[in-house]
mmCIF file of C-alpha atoms in Angstrom:
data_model
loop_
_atom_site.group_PDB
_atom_site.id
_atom_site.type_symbol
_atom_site.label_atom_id
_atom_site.label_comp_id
_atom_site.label_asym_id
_atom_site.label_seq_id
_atom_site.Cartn_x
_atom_site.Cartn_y
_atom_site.Cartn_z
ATOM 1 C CA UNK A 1 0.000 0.000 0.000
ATOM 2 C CA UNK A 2 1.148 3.211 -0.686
ATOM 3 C CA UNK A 3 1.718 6.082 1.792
ATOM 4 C CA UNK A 4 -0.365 8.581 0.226
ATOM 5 C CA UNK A 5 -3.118 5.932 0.167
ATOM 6 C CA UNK A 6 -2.388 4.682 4.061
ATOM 7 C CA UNK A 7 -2.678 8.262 5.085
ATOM 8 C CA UNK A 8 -6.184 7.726 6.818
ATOM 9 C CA UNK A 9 -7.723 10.166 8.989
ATOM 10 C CA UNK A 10 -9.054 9.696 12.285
ATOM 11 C CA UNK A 11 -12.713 8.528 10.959
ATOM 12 C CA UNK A 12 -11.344 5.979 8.992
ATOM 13 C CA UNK A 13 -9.011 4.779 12.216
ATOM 14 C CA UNK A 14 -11.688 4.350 14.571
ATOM 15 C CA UNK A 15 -13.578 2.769 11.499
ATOM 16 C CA UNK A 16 -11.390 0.069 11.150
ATOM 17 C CA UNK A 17 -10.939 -0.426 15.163
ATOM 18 C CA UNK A 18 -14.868 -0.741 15.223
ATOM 19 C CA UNK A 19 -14.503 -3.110 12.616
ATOM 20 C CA UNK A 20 -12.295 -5.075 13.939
ATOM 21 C CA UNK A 21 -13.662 -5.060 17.406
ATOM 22 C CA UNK A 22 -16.776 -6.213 15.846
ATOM 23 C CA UNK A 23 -14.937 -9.291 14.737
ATOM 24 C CA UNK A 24 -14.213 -10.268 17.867
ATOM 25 C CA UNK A 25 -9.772 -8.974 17.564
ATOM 26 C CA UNK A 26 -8.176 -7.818 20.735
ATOM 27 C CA UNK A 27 -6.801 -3.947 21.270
ATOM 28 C CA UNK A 28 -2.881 -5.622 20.479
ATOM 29 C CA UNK A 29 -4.056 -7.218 18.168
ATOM 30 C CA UNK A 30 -6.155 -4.605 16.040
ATOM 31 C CA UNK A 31 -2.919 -2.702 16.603
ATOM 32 C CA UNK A 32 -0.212 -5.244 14.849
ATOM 33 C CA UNK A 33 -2.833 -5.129 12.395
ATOM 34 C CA UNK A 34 -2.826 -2.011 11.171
ATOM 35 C CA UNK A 35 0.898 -1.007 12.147
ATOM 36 C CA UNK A 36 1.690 -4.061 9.306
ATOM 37 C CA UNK A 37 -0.670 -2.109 6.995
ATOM 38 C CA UNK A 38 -0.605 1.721 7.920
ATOM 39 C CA UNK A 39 3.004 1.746 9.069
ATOM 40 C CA UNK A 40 3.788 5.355 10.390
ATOM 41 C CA UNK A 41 0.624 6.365 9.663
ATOM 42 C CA UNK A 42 -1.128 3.827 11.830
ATOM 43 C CA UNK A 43 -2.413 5.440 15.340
ATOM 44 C CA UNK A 44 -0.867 5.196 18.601
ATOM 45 C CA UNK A 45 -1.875 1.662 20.701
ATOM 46 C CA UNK A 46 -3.604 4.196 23.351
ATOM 47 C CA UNK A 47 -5.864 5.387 20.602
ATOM 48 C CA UNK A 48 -6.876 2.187 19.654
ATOM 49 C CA UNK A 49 -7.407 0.723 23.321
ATOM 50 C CA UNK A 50 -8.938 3.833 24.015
ATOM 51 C CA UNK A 51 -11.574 3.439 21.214
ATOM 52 C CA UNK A 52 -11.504 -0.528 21.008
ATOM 53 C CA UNK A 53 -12.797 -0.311 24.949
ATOM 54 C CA UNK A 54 -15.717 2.579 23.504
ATOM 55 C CA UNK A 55 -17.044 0.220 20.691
ATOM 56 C CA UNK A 56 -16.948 -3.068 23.266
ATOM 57 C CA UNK A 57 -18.998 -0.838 25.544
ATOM 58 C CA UNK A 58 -21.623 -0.243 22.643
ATOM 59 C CA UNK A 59 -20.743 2.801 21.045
ATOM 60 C CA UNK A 60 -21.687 3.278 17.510
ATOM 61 C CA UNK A 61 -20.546 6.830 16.162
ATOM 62 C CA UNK A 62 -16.885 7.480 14.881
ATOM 63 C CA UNK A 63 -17.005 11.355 15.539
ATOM 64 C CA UNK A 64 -15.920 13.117 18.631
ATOM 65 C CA UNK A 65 -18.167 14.240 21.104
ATOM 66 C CA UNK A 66 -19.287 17.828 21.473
ATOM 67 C CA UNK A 67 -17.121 19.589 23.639
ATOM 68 C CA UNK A 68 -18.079 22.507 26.066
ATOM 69 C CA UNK A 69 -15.493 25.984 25.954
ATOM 70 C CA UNK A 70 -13.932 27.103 22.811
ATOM 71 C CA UNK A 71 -15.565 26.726 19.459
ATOM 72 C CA UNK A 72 -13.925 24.951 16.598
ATOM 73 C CA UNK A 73 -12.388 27.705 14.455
ATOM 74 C CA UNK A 74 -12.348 27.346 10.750
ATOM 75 C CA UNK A 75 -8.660 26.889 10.143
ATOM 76 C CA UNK A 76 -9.511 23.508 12.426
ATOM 77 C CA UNK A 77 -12.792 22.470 10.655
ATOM 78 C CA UNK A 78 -10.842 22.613 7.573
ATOM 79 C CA UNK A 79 -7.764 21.353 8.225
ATOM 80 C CA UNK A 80 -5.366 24.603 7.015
ATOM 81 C CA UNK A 81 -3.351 27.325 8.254
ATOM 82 C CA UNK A 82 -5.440 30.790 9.933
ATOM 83 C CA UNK A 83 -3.079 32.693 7.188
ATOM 84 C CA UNK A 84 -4.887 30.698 4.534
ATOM 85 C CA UNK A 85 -8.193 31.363 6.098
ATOM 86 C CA UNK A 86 -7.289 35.342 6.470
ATOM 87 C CA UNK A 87 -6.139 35.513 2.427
ATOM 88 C CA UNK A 88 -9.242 33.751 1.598
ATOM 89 C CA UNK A 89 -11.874 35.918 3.646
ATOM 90 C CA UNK A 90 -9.862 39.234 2.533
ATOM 91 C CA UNK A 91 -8.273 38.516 -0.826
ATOM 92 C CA UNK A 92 -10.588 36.143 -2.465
ATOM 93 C CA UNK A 93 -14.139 36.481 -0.768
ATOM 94 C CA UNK A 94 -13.212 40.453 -0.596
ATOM 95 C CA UNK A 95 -14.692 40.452 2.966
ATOM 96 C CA UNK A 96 -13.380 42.538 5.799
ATOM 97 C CA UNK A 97 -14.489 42.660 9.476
ATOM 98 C CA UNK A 98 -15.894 45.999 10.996
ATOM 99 C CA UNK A 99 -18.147 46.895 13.909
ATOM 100 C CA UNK A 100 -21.710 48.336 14.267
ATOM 101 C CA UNK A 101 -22.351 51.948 13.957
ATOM 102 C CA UNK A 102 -24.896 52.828 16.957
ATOM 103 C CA UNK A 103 -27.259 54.545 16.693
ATOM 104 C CA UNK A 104 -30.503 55.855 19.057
ATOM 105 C CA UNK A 105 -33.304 54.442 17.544
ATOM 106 C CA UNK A 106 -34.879 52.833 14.565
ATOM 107 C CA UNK A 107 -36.879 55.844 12.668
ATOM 108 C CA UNK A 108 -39.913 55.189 10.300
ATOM 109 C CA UNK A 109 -40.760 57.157 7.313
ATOM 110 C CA UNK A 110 -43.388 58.984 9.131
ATOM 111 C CA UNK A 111 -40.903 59.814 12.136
ATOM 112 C CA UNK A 112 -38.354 61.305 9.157
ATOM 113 C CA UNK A 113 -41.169 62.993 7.644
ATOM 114 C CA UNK A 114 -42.391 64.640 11.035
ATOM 115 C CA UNK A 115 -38.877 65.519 12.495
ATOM 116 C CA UNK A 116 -38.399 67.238 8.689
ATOM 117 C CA UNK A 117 -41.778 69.169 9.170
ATOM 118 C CA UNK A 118 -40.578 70.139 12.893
ATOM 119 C CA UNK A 119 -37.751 71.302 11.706
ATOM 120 C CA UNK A 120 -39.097 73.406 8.950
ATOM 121 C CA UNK A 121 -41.608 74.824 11.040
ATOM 122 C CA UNK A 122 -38.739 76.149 13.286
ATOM 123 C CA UNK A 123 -36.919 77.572 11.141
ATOM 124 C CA UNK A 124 -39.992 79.543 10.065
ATOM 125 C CA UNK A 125 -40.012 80.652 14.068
ATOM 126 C CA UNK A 126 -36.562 81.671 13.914
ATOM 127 C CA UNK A 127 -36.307 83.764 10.993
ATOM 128 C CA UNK A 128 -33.225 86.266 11.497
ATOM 129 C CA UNK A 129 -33.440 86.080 15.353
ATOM 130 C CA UNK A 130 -31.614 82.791 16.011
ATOM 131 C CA UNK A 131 -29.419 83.969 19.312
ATOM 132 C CA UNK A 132 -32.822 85.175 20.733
ATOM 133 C CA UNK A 133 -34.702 82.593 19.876
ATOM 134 C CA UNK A 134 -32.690 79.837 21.224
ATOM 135 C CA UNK A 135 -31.619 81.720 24.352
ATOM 136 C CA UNK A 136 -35.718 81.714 25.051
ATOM 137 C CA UNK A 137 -35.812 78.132 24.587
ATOM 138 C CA UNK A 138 -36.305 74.953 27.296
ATOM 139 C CA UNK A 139 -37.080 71.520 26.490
ATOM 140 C CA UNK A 140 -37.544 68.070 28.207
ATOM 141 C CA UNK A 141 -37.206 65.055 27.192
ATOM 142 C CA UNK A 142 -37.488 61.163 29.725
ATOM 143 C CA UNK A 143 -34.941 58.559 29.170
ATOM 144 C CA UNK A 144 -34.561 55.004 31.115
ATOM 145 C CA UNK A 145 -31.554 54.845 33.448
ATOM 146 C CA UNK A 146 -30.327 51.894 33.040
ATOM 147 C CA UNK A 147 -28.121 49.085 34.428
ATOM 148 C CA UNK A 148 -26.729 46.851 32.031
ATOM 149 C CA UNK A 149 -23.415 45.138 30.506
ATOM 150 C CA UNK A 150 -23.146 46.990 27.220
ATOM 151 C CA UNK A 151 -21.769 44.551 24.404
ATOM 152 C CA UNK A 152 -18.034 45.643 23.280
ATOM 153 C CA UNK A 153 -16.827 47.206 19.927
ATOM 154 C CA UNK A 154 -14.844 43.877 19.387
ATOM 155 C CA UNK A 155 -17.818 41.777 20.437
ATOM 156 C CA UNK A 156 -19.844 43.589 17.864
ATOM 157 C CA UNK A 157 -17.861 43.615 14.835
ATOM 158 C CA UNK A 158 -19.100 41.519 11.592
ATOM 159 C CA UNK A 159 -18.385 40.970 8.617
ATOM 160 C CA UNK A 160 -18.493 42.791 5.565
ATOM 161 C CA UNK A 161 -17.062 42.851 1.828
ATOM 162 C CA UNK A 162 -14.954 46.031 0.958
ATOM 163 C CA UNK A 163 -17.260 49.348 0.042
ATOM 164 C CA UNK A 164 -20.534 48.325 1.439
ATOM 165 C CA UNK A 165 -21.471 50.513 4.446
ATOM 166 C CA UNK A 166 -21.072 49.613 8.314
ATOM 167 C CA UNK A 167 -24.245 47.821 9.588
ATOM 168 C CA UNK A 168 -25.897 49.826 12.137
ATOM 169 C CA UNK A 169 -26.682 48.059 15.836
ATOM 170 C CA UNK A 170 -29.221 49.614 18.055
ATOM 171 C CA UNK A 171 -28.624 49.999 21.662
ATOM 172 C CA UNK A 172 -30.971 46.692 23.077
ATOM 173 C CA UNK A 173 -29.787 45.756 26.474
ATOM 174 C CA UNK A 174 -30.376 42.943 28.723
ATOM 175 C CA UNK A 175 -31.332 45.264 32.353
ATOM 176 C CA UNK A 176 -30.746 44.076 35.311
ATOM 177 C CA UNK A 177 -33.241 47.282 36.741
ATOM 178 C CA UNK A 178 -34.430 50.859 35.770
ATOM 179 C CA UNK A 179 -35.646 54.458 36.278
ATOM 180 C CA UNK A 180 -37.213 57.071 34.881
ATOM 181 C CA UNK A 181 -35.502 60.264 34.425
ATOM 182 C CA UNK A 182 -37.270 63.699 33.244
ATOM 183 C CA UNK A 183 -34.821 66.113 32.390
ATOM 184 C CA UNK A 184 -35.534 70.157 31.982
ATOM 185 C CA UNK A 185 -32.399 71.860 29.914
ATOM 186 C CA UNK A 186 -31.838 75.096 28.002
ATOM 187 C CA UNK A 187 -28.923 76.432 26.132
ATOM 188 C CA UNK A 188 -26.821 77.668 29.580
ATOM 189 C CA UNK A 189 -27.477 73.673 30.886
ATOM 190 C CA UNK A 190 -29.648 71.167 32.692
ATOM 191 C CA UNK A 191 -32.349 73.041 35.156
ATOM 192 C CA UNK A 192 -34.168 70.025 36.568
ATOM 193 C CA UNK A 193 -33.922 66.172 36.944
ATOM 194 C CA UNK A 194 -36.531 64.126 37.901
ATOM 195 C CA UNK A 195 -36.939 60.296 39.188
ATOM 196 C CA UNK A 196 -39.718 59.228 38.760
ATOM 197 C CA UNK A 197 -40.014 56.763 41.963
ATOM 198 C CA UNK A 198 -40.571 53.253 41.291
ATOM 199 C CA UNK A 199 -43.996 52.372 41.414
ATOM 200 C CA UNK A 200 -45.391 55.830 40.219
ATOM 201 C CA UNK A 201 -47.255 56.193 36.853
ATOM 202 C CA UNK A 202 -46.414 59.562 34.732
ATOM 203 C CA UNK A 203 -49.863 61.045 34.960
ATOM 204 C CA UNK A 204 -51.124 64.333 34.129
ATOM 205 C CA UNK A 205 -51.129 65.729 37.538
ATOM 206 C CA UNK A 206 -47.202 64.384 38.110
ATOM 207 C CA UNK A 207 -46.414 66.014 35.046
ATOM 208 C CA UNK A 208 -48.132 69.540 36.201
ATOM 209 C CA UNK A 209 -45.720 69.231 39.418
ATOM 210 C CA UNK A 210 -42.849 68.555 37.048
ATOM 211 C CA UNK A 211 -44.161 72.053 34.942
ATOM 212 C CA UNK A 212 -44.355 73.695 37.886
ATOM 213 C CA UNK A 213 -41.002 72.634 39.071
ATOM 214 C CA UNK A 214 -39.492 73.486 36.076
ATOM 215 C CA UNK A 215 -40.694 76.796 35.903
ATOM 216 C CA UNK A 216 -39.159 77.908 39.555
ATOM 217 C CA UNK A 217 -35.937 76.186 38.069
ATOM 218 C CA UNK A 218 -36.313 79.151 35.627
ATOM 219 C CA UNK A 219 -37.274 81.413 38.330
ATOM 220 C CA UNK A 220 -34.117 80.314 40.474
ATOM 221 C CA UNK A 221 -31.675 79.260 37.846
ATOM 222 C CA UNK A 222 -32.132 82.417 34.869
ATOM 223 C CA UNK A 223 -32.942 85.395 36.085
ATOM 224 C CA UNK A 224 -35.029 87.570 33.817
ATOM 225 C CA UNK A 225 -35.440 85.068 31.215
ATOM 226 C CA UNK A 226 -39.190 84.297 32.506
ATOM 227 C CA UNK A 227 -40.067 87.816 32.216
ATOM 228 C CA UNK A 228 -39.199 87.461 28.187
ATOM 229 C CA UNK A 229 -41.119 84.403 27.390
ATOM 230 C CA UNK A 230 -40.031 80.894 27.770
ATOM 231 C CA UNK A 231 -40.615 78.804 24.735
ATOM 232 C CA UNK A 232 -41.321 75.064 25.759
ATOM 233 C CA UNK A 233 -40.345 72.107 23.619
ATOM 234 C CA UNK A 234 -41.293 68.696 24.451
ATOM 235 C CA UNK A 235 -42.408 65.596 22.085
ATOM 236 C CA UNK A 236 -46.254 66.278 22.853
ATOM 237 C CA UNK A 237 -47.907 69.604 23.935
ATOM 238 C CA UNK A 238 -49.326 68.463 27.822
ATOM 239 C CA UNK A 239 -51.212 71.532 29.280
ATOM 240 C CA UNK A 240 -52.592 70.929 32.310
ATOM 241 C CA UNK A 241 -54.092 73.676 34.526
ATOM 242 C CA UNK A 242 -51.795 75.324 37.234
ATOM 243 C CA UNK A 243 -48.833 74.873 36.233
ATOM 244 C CA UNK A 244 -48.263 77.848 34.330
ATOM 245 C CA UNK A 245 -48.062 76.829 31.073
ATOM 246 C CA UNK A 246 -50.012 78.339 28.483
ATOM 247 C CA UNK A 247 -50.407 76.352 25.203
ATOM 248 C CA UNK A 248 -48.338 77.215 21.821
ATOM 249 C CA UNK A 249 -48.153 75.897 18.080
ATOM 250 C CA UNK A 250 -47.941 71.672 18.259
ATOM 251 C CA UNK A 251 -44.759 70.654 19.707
ATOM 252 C CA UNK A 252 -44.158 73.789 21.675
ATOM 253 C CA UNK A 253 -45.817 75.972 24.195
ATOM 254 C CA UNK A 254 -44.777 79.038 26.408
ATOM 255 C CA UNK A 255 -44.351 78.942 30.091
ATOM 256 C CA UNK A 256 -46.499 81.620 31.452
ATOM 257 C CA UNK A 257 -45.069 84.568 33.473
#
Protein backbone atom coordinates (compact mmCIF):
# COMPACT_ATOMS: atom_id res chain seq x y z
CA UNK A 1 0.00 0.00 0.00
CA UNK A 2 1.15 3.21 -0.69
CA UNK A 3 1.72 6.08 1.79
CA UNK A 4 -0.36 8.58 0.23
CA UNK A 5 -3.12 5.93 0.17
CA UNK A 6 -2.39 4.68 4.06
CA UNK A 7 -2.68 8.26 5.08
CA UNK A 8 -6.18 7.73 6.82
CA UNK A 9 -7.72 10.17 8.99
CA UNK A 10 -9.05 9.70 12.28
CA UNK A 11 -12.71 8.53 10.96
CA UNK A 12 -11.34 5.98 8.99
CA UNK A 13 -9.01 4.78 12.22
CA UNK A 14 -11.69 4.35 14.57
CA UNK A 15 -13.58 2.77 11.50
CA UNK A 16 -11.39 0.07 11.15
CA UNK A 17 -10.94 -0.43 15.16
CA UNK A 18 -14.87 -0.74 15.22
CA UNK A 19 -14.50 -3.11 12.62
CA UNK A 20 -12.30 -5.07 13.94
CA UNK A 21 -13.66 -5.06 17.41
CA UNK A 22 -16.78 -6.21 15.85
CA UNK A 23 -14.94 -9.29 14.74
CA UNK A 24 -14.21 -10.27 17.87
CA UNK A 25 -9.77 -8.97 17.56
CA UNK A 26 -8.18 -7.82 20.74
CA UNK A 27 -6.80 -3.95 21.27
CA UNK A 28 -2.88 -5.62 20.48
CA UNK A 29 -4.06 -7.22 18.17
CA UNK A 30 -6.16 -4.60 16.04
CA UNK A 31 -2.92 -2.70 16.60
CA UNK A 32 -0.21 -5.24 14.85
CA UNK A 33 -2.83 -5.13 12.39
CA UNK A 34 -2.83 -2.01 11.17
CA UNK A 35 0.90 -1.01 12.15
CA UNK A 36 1.69 -4.06 9.31
CA UNK A 37 -0.67 -2.11 7.00
CA UNK A 38 -0.61 1.72 7.92
CA UNK A 39 3.00 1.75 9.07
CA UNK A 40 3.79 5.36 10.39
CA UNK A 41 0.62 6.37 9.66
CA UNK A 42 -1.13 3.83 11.83
CA UNK A 43 -2.41 5.44 15.34
CA UNK A 44 -0.87 5.20 18.60
CA UNK A 45 -1.87 1.66 20.70
CA UNK A 46 -3.60 4.20 23.35
CA UNK A 47 -5.86 5.39 20.60
CA UNK A 48 -6.88 2.19 19.65
CA UNK A 49 -7.41 0.72 23.32
CA UNK A 50 -8.94 3.83 24.02
CA UNK A 51 -11.57 3.44 21.21
CA UNK A 52 -11.50 -0.53 21.01
CA UNK A 53 -12.80 -0.31 24.95
CA UNK A 54 -15.72 2.58 23.50
CA UNK A 55 -17.04 0.22 20.69
CA UNK A 56 -16.95 -3.07 23.27
CA UNK A 57 -19.00 -0.84 25.54
CA UNK A 58 -21.62 -0.24 22.64
CA UNK A 59 -20.74 2.80 21.05
CA UNK A 60 -21.69 3.28 17.51
CA UNK A 61 -20.55 6.83 16.16
CA UNK A 62 -16.88 7.48 14.88
CA UNK A 63 -17.01 11.35 15.54
CA UNK A 64 -15.92 13.12 18.63
CA UNK A 65 -18.17 14.24 21.10
CA UNK A 66 -19.29 17.83 21.47
CA UNK A 67 -17.12 19.59 23.64
CA UNK A 68 -18.08 22.51 26.07
CA UNK A 69 -15.49 25.98 25.95
CA UNK A 70 -13.93 27.10 22.81
CA UNK A 71 -15.56 26.73 19.46
CA UNK A 72 -13.92 24.95 16.60
CA UNK A 73 -12.39 27.70 14.46
CA UNK A 74 -12.35 27.35 10.75
CA UNK A 75 -8.66 26.89 10.14
CA UNK A 76 -9.51 23.51 12.43
CA UNK A 77 -12.79 22.47 10.65
CA UNK A 78 -10.84 22.61 7.57
CA UNK A 79 -7.76 21.35 8.23
CA UNK A 80 -5.37 24.60 7.02
CA UNK A 81 -3.35 27.33 8.25
CA UNK A 82 -5.44 30.79 9.93
CA UNK A 83 -3.08 32.69 7.19
CA UNK A 84 -4.89 30.70 4.53
CA UNK A 85 -8.19 31.36 6.10
CA UNK A 86 -7.29 35.34 6.47
CA UNK A 87 -6.14 35.51 2.43
CA UNK A 88 -9.24 33.75 1.60
CA UNK A 89 -11.87 35.92 3.65
CA UNK A 90 -9.86 39.23 2.53
CA UNK A 91 -8.27 38.52 -0.83
CA UNK A 92 -10.59 36.14 -2.47
CA UNK A 93 -14.14 36.48 -0.77
CA UNK A 94 -13.21 40.45 -0.60
CA UNK A 95 -14.69 40.45 2.97
CA UNK A 96 -13.38 42.54 5.80
CA UNK A 97 -14.49 42.66 9.48
CA UNK A 98 -15.89 46.00 11.00
CA UNK A 99 -18.15 46.89 13.91
CA UNK A 100 -21.71 48.34 14.27
CA UNK A 101 -22.35 51.95 13.96
CA UNK A 102 -24.90 52.83 16.96
CA UNK A 103 -27.26 54.54 16.69
CA UNK A 104 -30.50 55.85 19.06
CA UNK A 105 -33.30 54.44 17.54
CA UNK A 106 -34.88 52.83 14.56
CA UNK A 107 -36.88 55.84 12.67
CA UNK A 108 -39.91 55.19 10.30
CA UNK A 109 -40.76 57.16 7.31
CA UNK A 110 -43.39 58.98 9.13
CA UNK A 111 -40.90 59.81 12.14
CA UNK A 112 -38.35 61.30 9.16
CA UNK A 113 -41.17 62.99 7.64
CA UNK A 114 -42.39 64.64 11.04
CA UNK A 115 -38.88 65.52 12.49
CA UNK A 116 -38.40 67.24 8.69
CA UNK A 117 -41.78 69.17 9.17
CA UNK A 118 -40.58 70.14 12.89
CA UNK A 119 -37.75 71.30 11.71
CA UNK A 120 -39.10 73.41 8.95
CA UNK A 121 -41.61 74.82 11.04
CA UNK A 122 -38.74 76.15 13.29
CA UNK A 123 -36.92 77.57 11.14
CA UNK A 124 -39.99 79.54 10.06
CA UNK A 125 -40.01 80.65 14.07
CA UNK A 126 -36.56 81.67 13.91
CA UNK A 127 -36.31 83.76 10.99
CA UNK A 128 -33.22 86.27 11.50
CA UNK A 129 -33.44 86.08 15.35
CA UNK A 130 -31.61 82.79 16.01
CA UNK A 131 -29.42 83.97 19.31
CA UNK A 132 -32.82 85.17 20.73
CA UNK A 133 -34.70 82.59 19.88
CA UNK A 134 -32.69 79.84 21.22
CA UNK A 135 -31.62 81.72 24.35
CA UNK A 136 -35.72 81.71 25.05
CA UNK A 137 -35.81 78.13 24.59
CA UNK A 138 -36.31 74.95 27.30
CA UNK A 139 -37.08 71.52 26.49
CA UNK A 140 -37.54 68.07 28.21
CA UNK A 141 -37.21 65.05 27.19
CA UNK A 142 -37.49 61.16 29.73
CA UNK A 143 -34.94 58.56 29.17
CA UNK A 144 -34.56 55.00 31.11
CA UNK A 145 -31.55 54.85 33.45
CA UNK A 146 -30.33 51.89 33.04
CA UNK A 147 -28.12 49.09 34.43
CA UNK A 148 -26.73 46.85 32.03
CA UNK A 149 -23.41 45.14 30.51
CA UNK A 150 -23.15 46.99 27.22
CA UNK A 151 -21.77 44.55 24.40
CA UNK A 152 -18.03 45.64 23.28
CA UNK A 153 -16.83 47.21 19.93
CA UNK A 154 -14.84 43.88 19.39
CA UNK A 155 -17.82 41.78 20.44
CA UNK A 156 -19.84 43.59 17.86
CA UNK A 157 -17.86 43.62 14.84
CA UNK A 158 -19.10 41.52 11.59
CA UNK A 159 -18.38 40.97 8.62
CA UNK A 160 -18.49 42.79 5.57
CA UNK A 161 -17.06 42.85 1.83
CA UNK A 162 -14.95 46.03 0.96
CA UNK A 163 -17.26 49.35 0.04
CA UNK A 164 -20.53 48.32 1.44
CA UNK A 165 -21.47 50.51 4.45
CA UNK A 166 -21.07 49.61 8.31
CA UNK A 167 -24.24 47.82 9.59
CA UNK A 168 -25.90 49.83 12.14
CA UNK A 169 -26.68 48.06 15.84
CA UNK A 170 -29.22 49.61 18.06
CA UNK A 171 -28.62 50.00 21.66
CA UNK A 172 -30.97 46.69 23.08
CA UNK A 173 -29.79 45.76 26.47
CA UNK A 174 -30.38 42.94 28.72
CA UNK A 175 -31.33 45.26 32.35
CA UNK A 176 -30.75 44.08 35.31
CA UNK A 177 -33.24 47.28 36.74
CA UNK A 178 -34.43 50.86 35.77
CA UNK A 179 -35.65 54.46 36.28
CA UNK A 180 -37.21 57.07 34.88
CA UNK A 181 -35.50 60.26 34.42
CA UNK A 182 -37.27 63.70 33.24
CA UNK A 183 -34.82 66.11 32.39
CA UNK A 184 -35.53 70.16 31.98
CA UNK A 185 -32.40 71.86 29.91
CA UNK A 186 -31.84 75.10 28.00
CA UNK A 187 -28.92 76.43 26.13
CA UNK A 188 -26.82 77.67 29.58
CA UNK A 189 -27.48 73.67 30.89
CA UNK A 190 -29.65 71.17 32.69
CA UNK A 191 -32.35 73.04 35.16
CA UNK A 192 -34.17 70.02 36.57
CA UNK A 193 -33.92 66.17 36.94
CA UNK A 194 -36.53 64.13 37.90
CA UNK A 195 -36.94 60.30 39.19
CA UNK A 196 -39.72 59.23 38.76
CA UNK A 197 -40.01 56.76 41.96
CA UNK A 198 -40.57 53.25 41.29
CA UNK A 199 -44.00 52.37 41.41
CA UNK A 200 -45.39 55.83 40.22
CA UNK A 201 -47.25 56.19 36.85
CA UNK A 202 -46.41 59.56 34.73
CA UNK A 203 -49.86 61.05 34.96
CA UNK A 204 -51.12 64.33 34.13
CA UNK A 205 -51.13 65.73 37.54
CA UNK A 206 -47.20 64.38 38.11
CA UNK A 207 -46.41 66.01 35.05
CA UNK A 208 -48.13 69.54 36.20
CA UNK A 209 -45.72 69.23 39.42
CA UNK A 210 -42.85 68.55 37.05
CA UNK A 211 -44.16 72.05 34.94
CA UNK A 212 -44.36 73.69 37.89
CA UNK A 213 -41.00 72.63 39.07
CA UNK A 214 -39.49 73.49 36.08
CA UNK A 215 -40.69 76.80 35.90
CA UNK A 216 -39.16 77.91 39.55
CA UNK A 217 -35.94 76.19 38.07
CA UNK A 218 -36.31 79.15 35.63
CA UNK A 219 -37.27 81.41 38.33
CA UNK A 220 -34.12 80.31 40.47
CA UNK A 221 -31.68 79.26 37.85
CA UNK A 222 -32.13 82.42 34.87
CA UNK A 223 -32.94 85.39 36.09
CA UNK A 224 -35.03 87.57 33.82
CA UNK A 225 -35.44 85.07 31.21
CA UNK A 226 -39.19 84.30 32.51
CA UNK A 227 -40.07 87.82 32.22
CA UNK A 228 -39.20 87.46 28.19
CA UNK A 229 -41.12 84.40 27.39
CA UNK A 230 -40.03 80.89 27.77
CA UNK A 231 -40.62 78.80 24.73
CA UNK A 232 -41.32 75.06 25.76
CA UNK A 233 -40.35 72.11 23.62
CA UNK A 234 -41.29 68.70 24.45
CA UNK A 235 -42.41 65.60 22.09
CA UNK A 236 -46.25 66.28 22.85
CA UNK A 237 -47.91 69.60 23.94
CA UNK A 238 -49.33 68.46 27.82
CA UNK A 239 -51.21 71.53 29.28
CA UNK A 240 -52.59 70.93 32.31
CA UNK A 241 -54.09 73.68 34.53
CA UNK A 242 -51.80 75.32 37.23
CA UNK A 243 -48.83 74.87 36.23
CA UNK A 244 -48.26 77.85 34.33
CA UNK A 245 -48.06 76.83 31.07
CA UNK A 246 -50.01 78.34 28.48
CA UNK A 247 -50.41 76.35 25.20
CA UNK A 248 -48.34 77.22 21.82
CA UNK A 249 -48.15 75.90 18.08
CA UNK A 250 -47.94 71.67 18.26
CA UNK A 251 -44.76 70.65 19.71
CA UNK A 252 -44.16 73.79 21.67
CA UNK A 253 -45.82 75.97 24.20
CA UNK A 254 -44.78 79.04 26.41
CA UNK A 255 -44.35 78.94 30.09
CA UNK A 256 -46.50 81.62 31.45
CA UNK A 257 -45.07 84.57 33.47
Amino acid sequence: MSAESSNLSNIEHRAVIKYFVKKGKTPKEIFEDMVSVLQESAPSYTMVKKWARLFQQGRESCEDDPRPGRPVTIAEELQISKERVGEIIHEHMNMRKISARWVPKMLTPFDKQRRLQTSKDFLELVGDNIDEICDRIVTVDETWVRQYDPESKQESMQWTKKGERPPKKFKVQKSASKLMATIFWDSEGVLLIDYLPKGTTMNGQYYANLLAQAREAVVQKRRGKLSRGVLFFTRQCICPHGAGFEAGPEGHGLLGN
